[in-house]
Amino acid sequence: MKKDTIVLKPRKKAPQIVSELEIKAPKTAISKASPRELDSWLEKMLSEGSRMRPGFADAWVSLLPIDEGSKLARYHVGTSRIDICSIRGGAETLYRITPREYTLPDAGIKLLHMAKKEFVENVRTSAGSSNQMKSQLRREASETLTALARSSGMSSGQLEGVGGIEFLTDALLRHTVGLGILEYLLEDPNVQDIYVDAPADENPVHMIIGDIGGGKAHGKCLTNIILSQREVEALVSRFRFESGRPFSESMPVLETDLHDYDTRVTVIGRPLSPEGIGIALRRHSTEPWTLPKLITKQSLNSLSAGLLSFLIDGRSTILVAGSRGAGKSSLLGALMLEFPLSQRILTIEDTLELPGAKMQELGYKVQSLFVQSAIGGTGDRTADDALRVSLRLGESAIVLGEVRGREAKTLYEAMRSGSAGSAVLGTIHGNSPKSVFERIVYDLDIHPEAFSATDIVVVCGLVRPGGRQKQVRRVTVVSELVKGGKEGEFADLLVYDDATDSLVETKHFTESSSKIADIARQWGLTYDEALSNIRARGQMRQEMVDAALKNQNILSPSGVVKANGQYWNLVDQMGSGESGKLMNQWNDWFQRSAPYV
């Protein structure tokens, strides 16, 4: 038997130490397998002969071969190679990772295996800042590896042959005090959400990825990673330690943020999860979304972007609804960037997904309030407490990360009394304007008359254009509450058309929207002039999208702030009614400025 690599023997006997990787992968590539073989694909991936792990790691990777013709994309994250592949006849996508440390020669695997044992038993930590502790751990890991390499007679050339001290130190820290193989996934900008379903050692990690592989990759995909129970328990210990929050059978839910990775973690365990621990990691966007950027992803079109910009400028109350993962928070963050720099903004959230810090860097006046999570956590203020405080912090736009509890009553009281500030934005779970009304009135106990303070409901959804398997995020309706109409009556302004995969305008939008008419009166415009203003705003954003083919920075928050700032400067000079003249002058400025934005 060979040494220094652990080969999985599930449910049979303990793993044995061997000297090099022992791989017994099936000979049939996935994309060439028969239907019967495809049906047993998961079973193969979980089988003894198709997965392995080196002795220093606690996660397995599957070694099922992939036909070269099935690969949609290949790139590297750190020292790991990532292959995005089509599997099961193109019906699913596989995220196949090959960590470099898993492919080391015998000497490197043996060195890391010994170093892990030595490091864990003898690591010394002292009080200090997070950066100081990280530096100390790195120094101790490097010293441990160097001493073991020297004592085993490894030459400097041999050490370089297995990656060198810096690479080995990274690997040692990753598989001791780090997040193991999940670190690579969290460092991959294409990865959005990561899921570990219980029991972890019987289910491959799966995830949601961005638009890669020329659009052929499905957003939801499997990985070739299977975590051991020991790895899962180590991860939970790390989350519990860093959050300071309990996790046990009496408190089987833990929620926390991984600030180093801009990620929200939710852990569930027994008895809530009968099969054991399950983990969901949700990535926050490191770069805030903007309306022009959402146009490039076809989440909305230029007309809807113009309408939403108009409504924000008109100080509307807007609820962004949708299911989890439909893009509510991304759209909410993009809407915040439609406020002028002069607008003070208060944000209230429990997951820190809104771009408050980034907006401050851009010159916005943003005060963020971080509140207690809906599940778990002690010592934090509730959303209702924060909202009551925010109403005493002066005139501001209020942005709620999510409306879901007793803060709803406080919010609607404030909106009806006029003390809620210049505008109110928030997200809420619901798949239609009607479901939003029912949730707020019947579930959150808000009187229907109080709900009339809501102006607009925007619904984000996951749709399958043409019945394709791949789900995409789209704004599916922009609707206004009919003031003085039947209880909970809405009128659609824009609706999603499956045939064109886009939002289209309704007759109500072009002729009789009470909200558009109300804003028009406030600005001294006719209804037709207001529509022209909306279309001009949409045209502006389309110009930015077109120009971004040469300069992507135009779509960034800083690019949007500059473009919007120039628009408001022109409005101050000539008013909002001269949309044609205004657009001509804005275009002149944009053509001169776009290459330098």
Short mmCIF file of N, CA, C and O in Angstrom, two decimals, residues 217-285:
data_model
loop_
_atom_site.label_atom_id
_atom_site.label_comp_id
_atom_site.label_asym_id
_atom_site.label_seq_id
_atom_site.Cartn_x
_atom_site.Cartn_y
_atom_site.Cartn_z
N ALA A 217 -23.78 27.88 -19.50
CA ALA A 217 -23.79 27.27 -18.17
C ALA A 217 -25.09 27.61 -17.45
O ALA A 217 -25.56 28.75 -17.49
N HIS A 218 -25.67 26.62 -16.81
CA HIS A 218 -26.86 26.85 -16.00
C HIS A 218 -26.45 27.53 -14.70
O HIS A 218 -25.40 27.24 -14.14
N GLY A 219 -27.27 28.45 -14.21
CA GLY A 219 -26.92 29.16 -12.98
C GLY A 219 -26.74 28.22 -11.80
O GLY A 219 -25.82 28.38 -11.00
N LYS A 220 -27.62 27.23 -11.69
CA LYS A 220 -27.51 26.24 -10.62
C LYS A 220 -26.63 25.10 -11.10
O LYS A 220 -26.86 24.55 -12.18
N CYS A 221 -25.62 24.75 -10.33
CA CYS A 221 -24.73 23.69 -10.79
C CYS A 221 -24.19 22.87 -9.63
O CYS A 221 -24.18 23.31 -8.48
N LEU A 222 -23.78 21.66 -9.95
CA LEU A 222 -23.13 20.76 -9.01
C LEU A 222 -21.64 21.07 -8.97
O LEU A 222 -21.09 21.67 -9.90
N THR A 223 -20.98 20.63 -7.91
CA THR A 223 -19.52 20.68 -7.87
C THR A 223 -19.01 19.26 -7.71
O THR A 223 -19.78 18.32 -7.45
N ASN A 224 -17.72 19.09 -7.83
CA ASN A 224 -17.10 17.78 -7.59
C ASN A 224 -16.52 17.69 -6.19
O ASN A 224 -15.60 16.93 -5.92
N ILE A 225 -17.10 18.48 -5.27
CA ILE A 225 -16.63 18.54 -3.87
C ILE A 225 -17.62 17.86 -2.95
O ILE A 225 -18.83 18.10 -3.05
N ILE A 226 -17.11 17.04 -2.05
CA ILE A 226 -17.93 16.41 -1.02
C ILE A 226 -17.23 16.62 0.32
O ILE A 226 -16.07 16.22 0.48
N LEU A 227 -17.89 17.28 1.25
CA LEU A 227 -17.29 17.57 2.55
C LEU A 227 -17.50 16.41 3.52
O LEU A 227 -18.58 15.82 3.56
N SER A 228 -16.49 16.12 4.30
CA SER A 228 -16.64 15.12 5.35
C SER A 228 -17.36 15.74 6.54
O SER A 228 -17.45 16.97 6.68
N GLN A 229 -17.89 14.89 7.42
CA GLN A 229 -18.54 15.41 8.62
C GLN A 229 -17.55 16.18 9.48
O GLN A 229 -17.90 17.19 10.10
N ARG A 230 -16.30 15.74 9.49
CA ARG A 230 -15.28 16.44 10.29
C ARG A 230 -15.03 17.84 9.72
O ARG A 230 -14.88 18.80 10.48
N GLU A 231 -15.03 17.97 8.40
CA GLU A 231 -14.85 19.28 7.79
C GLU A 231 -16.03 20.20 8.12
O GLU A 231 -15.85 21.38 8.45
N VAL A 232 -17.24 19.68 8.05
CA VAL A 232 -18.43 20.48 8.35
C VAL A 232 -18.42 20.95 9.79
O VAL A 232 -18.71 22.11 10.09
N GLU A 233 -18.09 20.06 10.70
CA GLU A 233 -18.04 20.43 12.12
C GLU A 233 -16.96 21.47 12.39
O GLU A 233 -17.15 22.38 13.22
N ALA A 234 -15.84 21.38 11.68
CA ALA A 234 -14.78 22.38 11.84
C ALA A 234 -15.24 23.74 11.33
O ALA A 234 -14.95 24.78 11.94
N LEU A 235 -15.97 23.75 10.22
CA LEU A 235 -16.50 25.01 9.69
C LEU A 235 -17.47 25.65 10.68
O LEU A 235 -17.41 26.86 10.93
N VAL A 236 -18.37 24.85 11.24
CA VAL A 236 -19.34 25.39 12.19
C VAL A 236 -18.64 25.94 13.43
O VAL A 236 -19.03 26.98 13.97
N SER A 237 -17.61 25.26 13.90
CA SER A 237 -16.85 25.75 15.05
C SER A 237 -16.24 27.11 14.74
O SER A 237 -16.22 28.01 15.59
N ARG A 238 -15.74 27.26 13.52
CA ARG A 238 -15.17 28.55 13.11
C ARG A 238 -16.24 29.63 13.08
O ARG A 238 -16.04 30.74 13.59
N PHE A 239 -17.40 29.32 12.51
CA PHE A 239 -18.48 30.31 12.45
C PHE A 239 -18.96 30.69 13.85
O PHE A 239 -19.21 31.86 14.14
N ARG A 240 -19.07 29.70 14.72
CA ARG A 240 -19.55 29.96 16.08
C ARG A 240 -18.55 30.81 16.86
O ARG A 240 -18.93 31.74 17.58
N PHE A 241 -17.26 30.51 16.69
CA PHE A 241 -16.21 31.26 17.40
C PHE A 241 -16.18 32.72 16.95
O PHE A 241 -16.13 33.63 17.77
N GLU A 242 -16.22 32.94 15.63
CA GLU A 242 -16.09 34.30 15.12
C GLU A 242 -17.33 35.15 15.36
O GLU A 242 -17.24 36.36 15.53
N SER A 243 -18.51 34.50 15.40
CA SER A 243 -19.74 35.26 15.61
C SER A 243 -20.05 35.47 17.09
O SER A 243 -20.76 36.41 17.46
N GLY A 244 -19.55 34.55 17.94
CA GLY A 244 -19.90 34.60 19.35
C GLY A 244 -21.32 34.17 19.62
O GLY A 244 -21.87 34.41 20.70
N ARG A 245 -21.95 33.50 18.65
CA ARG A 245 -23.34 33.11 18.78
C ARG A 245 -23.45 31.61 19.03
O ARG A 245 -22.61 30.83 18.57
N PRO A 246 -24.48 31.18 19.74
CA PRO A 246 -24.61 29.76 20.09
C PRO A 246 -25.10 28.92 18.92
O PRO A 246 -25.73 29.42 17.99
N PHE A 247 -24.79 27.63 18.99
CA PHE A 247 -25.31 26.68 18.02
C PHE A 247 -25.39 25.33 18.71
O PHE A 247 -24.37 24.76 19.11
N SER A 248 -26.60 24.82 18.89
CA SER A 248 -26.81 23.56 19.61
C SER A 248 -28.20 23.04 19.25
O SER A 248 -28.91 23.65 18.44
N GLU A 249 -28.59 21.93 19.86
CA GLU A 249 -29.93 21.40 19.59
C GLU A 249 -31.02 22.33 20.09
O GLU A 249 -32.11 22.36 19.56
N SER A 250 -30.72 23.10 21.13
CA SER A 250 -31.71 24.06 21.62
C SER A 250 -31.68 25.36 20.82
O SER A 250 -32.62 26.15 20.88
N MET A 251 -30.62 25.58 20.06
CA MET A 251 -30.50 26.75 19.19
C MET A 251 -29.92 26.27 17.86
O MET A 251 -28.75 26.47 17.55
N PRO A 252 -30.74 25.58 17.03
CA PRO A 252 -30.21 24.89 15.84
C PRO A 252 -30.03 25.76 14.60
O PRO A 252 -29.95 25.24 13.49
N VAL A 253 -29.99 27.07 14.76
CA VAL A 253 -29.77 27.98 13.64
C VAL A 253 -28.69 28.98 14.03
O VAL A 253 -28.73 29.55 15.12
N LEU A 254 -27.73 29.16 13.15
CA LEU A 254 -26.68 30.15 13.37
C LEU A 254 -26.54 30.99 12.11
O LEU A 254 -26.39 30.45 11.01
N GLU A 255 -26.61 32.30 12.25
CA GLU A 255 -26.41 33.22 11.13
C GLU A 255 -25.29 34.17 11.47
O GLU A 255 -25.23 34.72 12.57
N THR A 256 -24.38 34.37 10.53
CA THR A 256 -23.28 35.29 10.75
C THR A 256 -22.73 35.76 9.41
O THR A 256 -23.11 35.24 8.35
N ASP A 257 -21.83 36.74 9.45
CA ASP A 257 -21.19 37.26 8.24
C ASP A 257 -19.72 36.89 8.24
O ASP A 257 -19.04 36.99 9.28
N LEU A 258 -19.21 36.48 7.10
CA LEU A 258 -17.77 36.30 6.88
C LEU A 258 -17.28 37.56 6.19
O LEU A 258 -17.35 37.69 4.97
N HIS A 259 -16.80 38.52 6.98
CA HIS A 259 -16.46 39.83 6.42
C HIS A 259 -15.31 39.76 5.43
O HIS A 259 -15.26 40.54 4.47
N ASP A 260 -14.38 38.83 5.63
CA ASP A 260 -13.25 38.71 4.71
C ASP A 260 -13.69 38.28 3.31
O ASP A 260 -12.97 38.52 2.34
N TYR A 261 -14.85 37.64 3.23
CA TYR A 261 -15.33 37.14 1.94
C TYR A 261 -16.64 37.79 1.51
O TYR A 261 -17.24 37.36 0.51
N ASP A 262 -17.10 38.81 2.23
CA ASP A 262 -18.38 39.47 1.90
C ASP A 262 -19.48 38.44 1.71
O ASP A 262 -20.20 38.43 0.71
N THR A 263 -19.62 37.56 2.70
CA THR A 263 -20.53 36.42 2.59
C THR A 263 -21.38 36.29 3.85
O THR A 263 -20.89 36.48 4.96
N ARG A 264 -22.64 35.96 3.66
CA ARG A 264 -23.57 35.68 4.74
C ARG A 264 -23.70 34.17 4.88
O ARG A 264 -23.92 33.46 3.90
N VAL A 265 -23.57 33.66 6.12
CA VAL A 265 -23.63 32.23 6.38
C VAL A 265 -24.86 31.91 7.21
O VAL A 265 -25.15 32.59 8.20
N THR A 266 -25.59 30.87 6.81
CA THR A 266 -26.68 30.34 7.62
C THR A 266 -26.42 28.84 7.82
O THR A 266 -26.22 28.12 6.85
N VAL A 267 -26.41 28.41 9.09
CA VAL A 267 -26.17 27.01 9.44
C VAL A 267 -27.40 26.48 10.15
O VAL A 267 -27.97 27.16 11.01
N ILE A 268 -27.84 25.28 9.78
CA ILE A 268 -28.93 24.62 10.50
C ILE A 268 -28.46 23.25 10.96
O ILE A 268 -27.59 22.63 10.34
N GLY A 269 -29.00 22.79 12.09
CA GLY A 269 -28.61 21.48 12.62
C GLY A 269 -29.80 20.78 13.25
O GLY A 269 -30.94 21.26 13.18
N ARG A 270 -29.53 19.65 13.85
CA ARG A 270 -30.59 18.89 14.51
C ARG A 270 -31.16 19.67 15.68
O ARG A 270 -30.44 20.41 16.33
N PRO A 271 -32.45 19.57 16.00
CA PRO A 271 -33.47 18.72 15.36
C PRO A 271 -34.14 19.36 14.14
O PRO A 271 -34.93 18.72 13.48
N LEU A 272 -33.81 20.65 13.86
CA LEU A 272 -34.41 21.32 12.71
C LEU A 272 -34.04 20.60 11.42
O LEU A 272 -34.87 20.46 10.52
N SER A 273 -32.80 20.14 11.32
CA SER A 273 -32.34 19.38 10.16
C SER A 273 -32.07 17.95 10.61
O SER A 273 -31.00 17.68 11.16
N PRO A 274 -33.00 17.04 10.43
CA PRO A 274 -32.87 15.68 10.98
C PRO A 274 -31.62 14.93 10.50
O PRO A 274 -31.11 14.07 11.22
N GLU A 275 -31.13 15.24 9.30
CA GLU A 275 -29.98 14.51 8.75
C GLU A 275 -28.65 15.11 9.15
O GLU A 275 -27.60 14.63 8.73
N GLY A 276 -28.66 16.15 9.96
CA GLY A 276 -27.40 16.74 10.40
C GLY A 276 -27.26 18.18 9.96
O GLY A 276 -28.24 18.87 9.67
N ILE A 277 -26.03 18.64 9.88
CA ILE A 277 -25.74 20.04 9.62
C ILE A 277 -25.85 20.37 8.13
O ILE A 277 -25.34 19.65 7.28
N GLY A 278 -26.53 21.46 7.84
CA GLY A 278 -26.60 22.01 6.49
C GLY A 278 -26.11 23.45 6.52
O GLY A 278 -26.29 24.15 7.52
N ILE A 279 -25.46 23.88 5.45
CA ILE A 279 -24.86 25.22 5.42
C ILE A 279 -25.23 25.91 4.10
O ILE A 279 -25.21 25.29 3.03
N ALA A 280 -25.57 27.18 4.18
CA ALA A 280 -25.80 28.01 3.00
C ALA A 280 -24.91 29.24 3.13
O ALA A 280 -24.92 29.91 4.16
N LEU A 281 -24.14 29.52 2.09
CA LEU A 281 -23.28 30.70 2.07
C LEU A 281 -23.72 31.59 0.91
O LEU A 281 -23.71 31.15 -0.24
N ARG A 282 -24.11 32.81 1.23
CA ARG A 282 -24.63 33.72 0.22
C ARG A 282 -23.67 34.89 0.05
O ARG A 282 -23.41 35.64 0.99
N ARG A 283 -23.13 35.01 -1.15
CA ARG A 283 -22.15 36.05 -1.43
C ARG A 283 -22.83 37.41 -1.60
O ARG A 283 -23.86 37.53 -2.27
N HIS A 284 -22.23 38.45 -0.99
CA HIS A 284 -22.64 39.81 -1.27
C HIS A 284 -21.80 40.32 -2.43
O HIS A 284 -20.62 39.99 -2.53
N SER A 285 -22.37 41.13 -3.29
CA SER A 285 -21.62 41.69 -4.40
C SER A 285 -20.60 42.69 -3.87
O SER A 285 -20.93 43.59 -3.09
#
